[in-house]
Coordinates of C-alpha atoms in Angstrom, one line a residue:
M1 CA -5.1 -32.2 14.9
T2 CA -8.2 -34.0 14.1
D3 CA -8.1 -37.0 11.9
A4 CA -9.6 -34.9 9.1
E5 CA -6.8 -32.3 9.5
W6 CA -4.1 -35.0 9.5
A7 CA -5.5 -36.5 6.3
V8 CA -5.0 -33.1 4.7
V9 CA -1.5 -32.5 6.2
R10 CA 0.1 -35.9 5.8
P11 CA 0.6 -36.0 2.0
L12 CA 1.9 -32.4 2.0
L13 CA 4.7 -32.9 4.5
P14 CA 8.3 -32.8 3.2
V15 CA 9.7 -36.4 2.8
P16 CA 12.5 -37.2 5.3
G17 CA 16.0 -37.8 3.8
W18 CA 16.2 -41.5 5.0
L19 CA 13.1 -42.3 2.9
R20 CA 14.8 -40.9 -0.1
G21 CA 17.9 -43.0 0.4
R22 CA 20.0 -40.1 1.6
G23 CA 21.1 -41.7 4.8
G24 CA 20.2 -40.9 8.4
Q25 CA 17.8 -42.6 10.7
P26 CA 14.0 -42.4 11.2
E27 CA 12.9 -39.9 13.8
A28 CA 12.0 -41.2 17.3
Y29 CA 8.6 -39.6 17.3
C30 CA 5.7 -39.6 14.9
H31 CA 5.4 -36.4 12.8
R32 CA 1.8 -36.0 13.9
Q33 CA 2.9 -35.8 17.6
I34 CA 5.6 -33.3 16.8
L35 CA 3.3 -31.1 14.7
D36 CA 0.7 -31.2 17.4
A37 CA 3.3 -30.1 19.9
V38 CA 4.5 -27.1 17.8
R39 CA 0.9 -26.1 17.0
Y40 CA 0.1 -26.3 20.8
L41 CA 3.0 -24.0 21.5
V42 CA 2.0 -21.4 18.9
D43 CA -1.7 -21.5 19.7
N44 CA -1.3 -21.3 23.5
G45 CA 1.8 -19.2 23.8
I46 CA 3.7 -21.5 26.3
K47 CA 7.4 -21.7 26.8
W48 CA 9.3 -24.5 25.1
R49 CA 10.1 -26.1 28.5
A50 CA 6.4 -26.0 29.4
M51 CA 5.5 -28.6 26.8
P52 CA 2.7 -30.9 28.1
A53 CA 3.7 -34.2 29.6
D54 CA 1.9 -36.2 27.0
S55 CA 3.9 -34.5 24.2
P56 CA 7.4 -35.5 23.1
P57 CA 10.2 -34.0 25.1
W58 CA 10.5 -30.3 24.6
D59 CA 14.1 -30.4 23.3
R60 CA 13.0 -32.9 20.6
V61 CA 10.2 -30.6 19.6
Y62 CA 12.5 -27.6 19.5
A63 CA 15.1 -29.5 17.5
F64 CA 12.3 -30.3 14.9
F65 CA 11.2 -26.6 14.9
R66 CA 14.8 -25.4 14.5
R67 CA 15.6 -27.9 11.7
W68 CA 12.5 -26.8 9.8
R69 CA 13.3 -23.1 10.4
E70 CA 16.9 -23.4 9.2
N71 CA 16.0 -25.4 6.1
A72 CA 12.9 -23.2 5.2
L73 CA 10.7 -26.3 5.5
A74 CA 8.0 -24.5 7.5
R75 CA 7.6 -22.0 4.6
E76 CA 7.6 -24.9 2.1
F77 CA 4.9 -26.7 4.0
H78 CA 2.9 -23.5 4.3
D79 CA 3.2 -22.8 0.6
R80 CA 1.9 -26.3 -0.3
L81 CA -1.1 -25.8 1.9
R82 CA -1.7 -22.3 0.4
G83 CA -1.6 -23.8 -3.1
R84 CA -4.2 -26.4 -2.1
V85 CA -6.5 -23.8 -0.6
R86 CA -6.3 -21.7 -3.7
L87 CA -7.2 -24.7 -5.9
E88 CA -10.1 -25.6 -3.6
T89 CA -11.6 -22.1 -4.1
G90 CA -11.3 -22.3 -7.9
R91 CA -8.2 -20.1 -8.2
D92 CA -4.8 -20.9 -9.8
A93 CA -2.2 -22.1 -7.4
E94 CA 0.0 -19.0 -8.2
P95 CA -1.5 -15.6 -7.5
T96 CA -1.4 -12.6 -9.8
A97 CA -2.3 -9.9 -7.2
G98 CA -1.6 -9.2 -3.6
V99 CA -1.7 -6.7 -0.7
I100 CA 1.2 -5.5 1.4
D101 CA 1.1 -4.0 4.9
S102 CA 2.9 -4.0 8.3
Q103 CA 2.0 -4.6 11.9
S104 CA 4.0 -3.4 14.9
V105 CA 4.0 -5.6 18.0
K106 CA 5.6 -5.2 21.5
A107 CA 8.7 -7.3 22.0
D108 CA 9.4 -9.4 25.1
A109 CA 12.5 -8.7 27.3
V110 CA 14.4 -11.6 25.5
V111 CA 14.4 -9.6 22.3
G112 CA 17.8 -8.0 21.9
A113 CA 18.5 -4.3 21.1
D114 CA 19.9 -5.3 17.7
S115 CA 16.5 -6.4 16.4
R116 CA 14.0 -4.1 18.2
G117 CA 13.2 -0.5 17.8
F118 CA 10.6 2.2 18.5
D119 CA 7.7 2.8 16.1
G120 CA 7.0 6.5 16.7
G121 CA 3.7 6.4 14.7
K122 CA 2.1 3.7 16.8
L123 CA 4.2 4.3 20.0
I124 CA 5.3 0.6 20.2
N125 CA 8.7 -0.6 21.3
G126 CA 9.3 -3.9 19.6
R127 CA 9.3 -5.4 16.2
K128 CA 7.4 -5.0 12.9
R129 CA 5.9 -7.7 10.8
H130 CA 5.9 -6.9 7.0
V131 CA 3.6 -9.2 5.1
V132 CA 2.3 -9.7 1.6
V133 CA -0.9 -11.6 1.1
D134 CA -2.9 -12.7 -1.9
T135 CA -6.5 -11.6 -2.6
L136 CA -7.8 -14.5 -0.4
G137 CA -5.8 -13.2 2.6
L138 CA -3.3 -16.1 2.4
L139 CA 0.4 -15.3 3.2
L140 CA 2.8 -14.9 0.3
G141 CA 5.8 -13.6 2.2
V142 CA 6.8 -12.2 5.6
M143 CA 9.8 -10.3 7.0
V144 CA 10.2 -9.4 10.6
T145 CA 12.4 -6.3 11.4
A146 CA 12.9 -3.8 14.3
A147 CA 9.9 -1.6 14.7
D148 CA 11.8 1.6 13.6
I149 CA 12.4 0.2 10.1
G150 CA 10.4 2.2 7.6
D151 CA 7.7 0.5 5.6
R152 CA 9.2 1.5 2.2
A153 CA 12.7 0.2 3.1
A154 CA 11.4 -3.1 4.2
A155 CA 8.9 -3.4 1.3
K156 CA 11.7 -3.0 -1.2
V157 CA 13.4 -6.2 0.1
L158 CA 10.2 -8.1 0.8
L159 CA 8.7 -7.5 -2.6
E160 CA 11.8 -8.6 -4.3
R161 CA 11.6 -11.9 -2.4
V162 CA 7.9 -12.3 -3.2
A163 CA 8.4 -11.5 -6.9
D164 CA 11.2 -14.0 -7.2
A165 CA 9.0 -16.7 -5.6
H166 CA 5.8 -15.8 -7.4
H167 CA 6.6 -15.0 -11.0
R168 CA 2.9 -14.4 -12.0
L169 CA 2.5 -11.6 -9.5
E170 CA 1.7 -8.4 -11.4
L171 CA -0.2 -6.1 -9.0
V172 CA 0.2 -5.3 -5.3
W173 CA -2.1 -2.9 -3.3
A174 CA -0.7 -0.8 -0.5
D175 CA -1.6 2.1 1.8
G176 CA -0.3 5.6 1.7
G177 CA 2.8 4.6 3.7
Y178 CA 4.3 3.0 0.5
T179 CA 4.2 6.0 -1.8
G180 CA 7.3 7.7 -3.2
S181 CA 10.2 6.1 -5.1
L182 CA 9.1 2.6 -4.2
V183 CA 6.3 2.7 -6.8
E184 CA 8.8 3.5 -9.6
H185 CA 11.3 0.9 -8.3
C186 CA 8.7 -1.9 -8.3
L187 CA 7.7 -1.1 -11.9
A188 CA 11.2 -0.7 -13.2
A189 CA 13.0 -3.5 -11.3
L190 CA 10.3 -6.0 -10.6
A191 CA 7.7 -5.4 -13.4
L192 CA 5.2 -5.0 -10.5
V193 CA 2.5 -2.4 -10.3
L194 CA 2.2 -1.0 -6.8
A195 CA -1.3 0.5 -6.5
I196 CA -1.8 2.9 -3.6
V197 CA -5.2 2.8 -1.9
K198 CA -5.6 6.1 0.0
R199 CA -8.2 7.2 2.5
S200 CA -10.3 10.1 1.2
D201 CA -9.7 13.4 3.1
D202 CA -13.5 13.8 3.3
T203 CA -14.0 10.5 5.1
R204 CA -15.1 10.6 8.7
G205 CA -15.0 7.7 11.1
F206 CA -14.2 4.1 10.3
V207 CA -14.5 3.1 6.7
V208 CA -13.5 -0.3 5.1
L209 CA -11.1 0.6 2.3
P210 CA -11.0 -1.6 -0.9
K211 CA -8.4 -4.4 -0.8
R212 CA -6.6 -3.1 2.3
W213 CA -9.0 -4.9 4.6
I214 CA -7.7 -8.3 3.3
V215 CA -4.3 -8.0 4.9
E216 CA -5.9 -6.7 8.1
R217 CA -7.8 -10.1 8.3
L218 CA -4.5 -11.9 8.3
F219 CA -3.2 -9.8 11.2
A220 CA -6.4 -10.7 13.1
H221 CA -5.7 -14.4 12.5
L222 CA -2.1 -13.9 13.8
M223 CA -3.3 -12.2 17.0
R224 CA -5.5 -15.1 17.9
S225 CA -2.3 -17.2 18.4
R226 CA -1.1 -16.3 21.9
R227 CA 2.6 -16.8 20.9
L228 CA 2.2 -14.0 18.4
A229 CA 0.3 -11.5 20.6
R230 CA 3.7 -10.3 21.5
D231 CA 7.1 -11.1 20.0
F232 CA 8.8 -13.6 22.2
E233 CA 11.5 -14.8 19.8
R234 CA 15.2 -14.0 20.2
R235 CA 15.7 -14.4 16.4
T236 CA 13.7 -12.7 13.6
T237 CA 13.9 -16.0 11.7
S238 CA 12.1 -17.7 14.5
A239 CA 9.4 -15.0 14.6
E240 CA 8.9 -15.5 10.9
A241 CA 8.6 -19.2 11.3
M242 CA 6.0 -18.8 14.0
I243 CA 3.9 -16.8 11.6
Y244 CA 4.1 -19.5 9.0
W245 CA 3.1 -22.1 11.6
S246 CA 0.1 -20.0 12.7
M247 CA -1.2 -19.7 9.1
T248 CA -0.7 -23.4 8.5
M249 CA -3.2 -24.0 11.3
V250 CA -5.7 -21.7 9.7
M251 CA -5.4 -23.3 6.3
T252 CA -5.5 -26.9 7.7
R253 CA -8.7 -26.2 9.4
R254 CA -10.2 -24.6 6.3
L255 CA -9.2 -27.6 4.1
A256 CA -10.5 -30.1 6.6
R257 CA -13.9 -28.3 6.8
S258 CA -14.1 -28.2 3.0
R259 CA -13.4 -31.9 2.8
S260 CA -16.0 -32.7 5.4
A261 CA -18.6 -30.6 3.6
R262 CA -18.0 -32.4 0.4
A263 CA -18.3 -35.8 2.1

């Protein structure tokens, strides 16, 4: 991280328990060093044991990543950054509309048969990332499943989680893969309007469809992180955490540039 990025990140980090009087000991390494190491791994796609020599030991970095994964701290940190970005753009911290979609990616050999499958539509053997983003393309929720899990089945679970976390959410756009009983379920159970944006039958060639391009931009950001070009994680919770870490890098750079422009 640059100094400008660290200035953005530092006040948003979760406060360690020992600073709150809950016991425990200070960590042996500076949070900035640990964060840089995790960001380096996500951005460059290295193995944990291939951590650069000038970084903290790989097992200490992994222990930090695992602790943040198990306690949902990566998501909490990400959500704080997202709220800051929304406020910087003149929006309310909590969104009222979003977009849902999925992305199938190939899985590495370490991914077990219990969490991988074959997506017959895209001919991919691996996993599927189901995401909901706001109208700025910022991540609201993610769920990683086997690639053979249907979009509607996964969306039912994911939208319940997102609706519980974002009570002001009223409208979600989706493509034709989310039609059917899911629309009625969202309205009845979640008080959420699921609007289907379909491609016209008369359309020829590539056409940018309203709202649906927003979530595709997030997928493009994810694929720029080499760790996410393929699913290398044994656990789906680790795969989800990697996505949150990737998006924190995008938002940190954005906030740093905004602060520098104002200065």
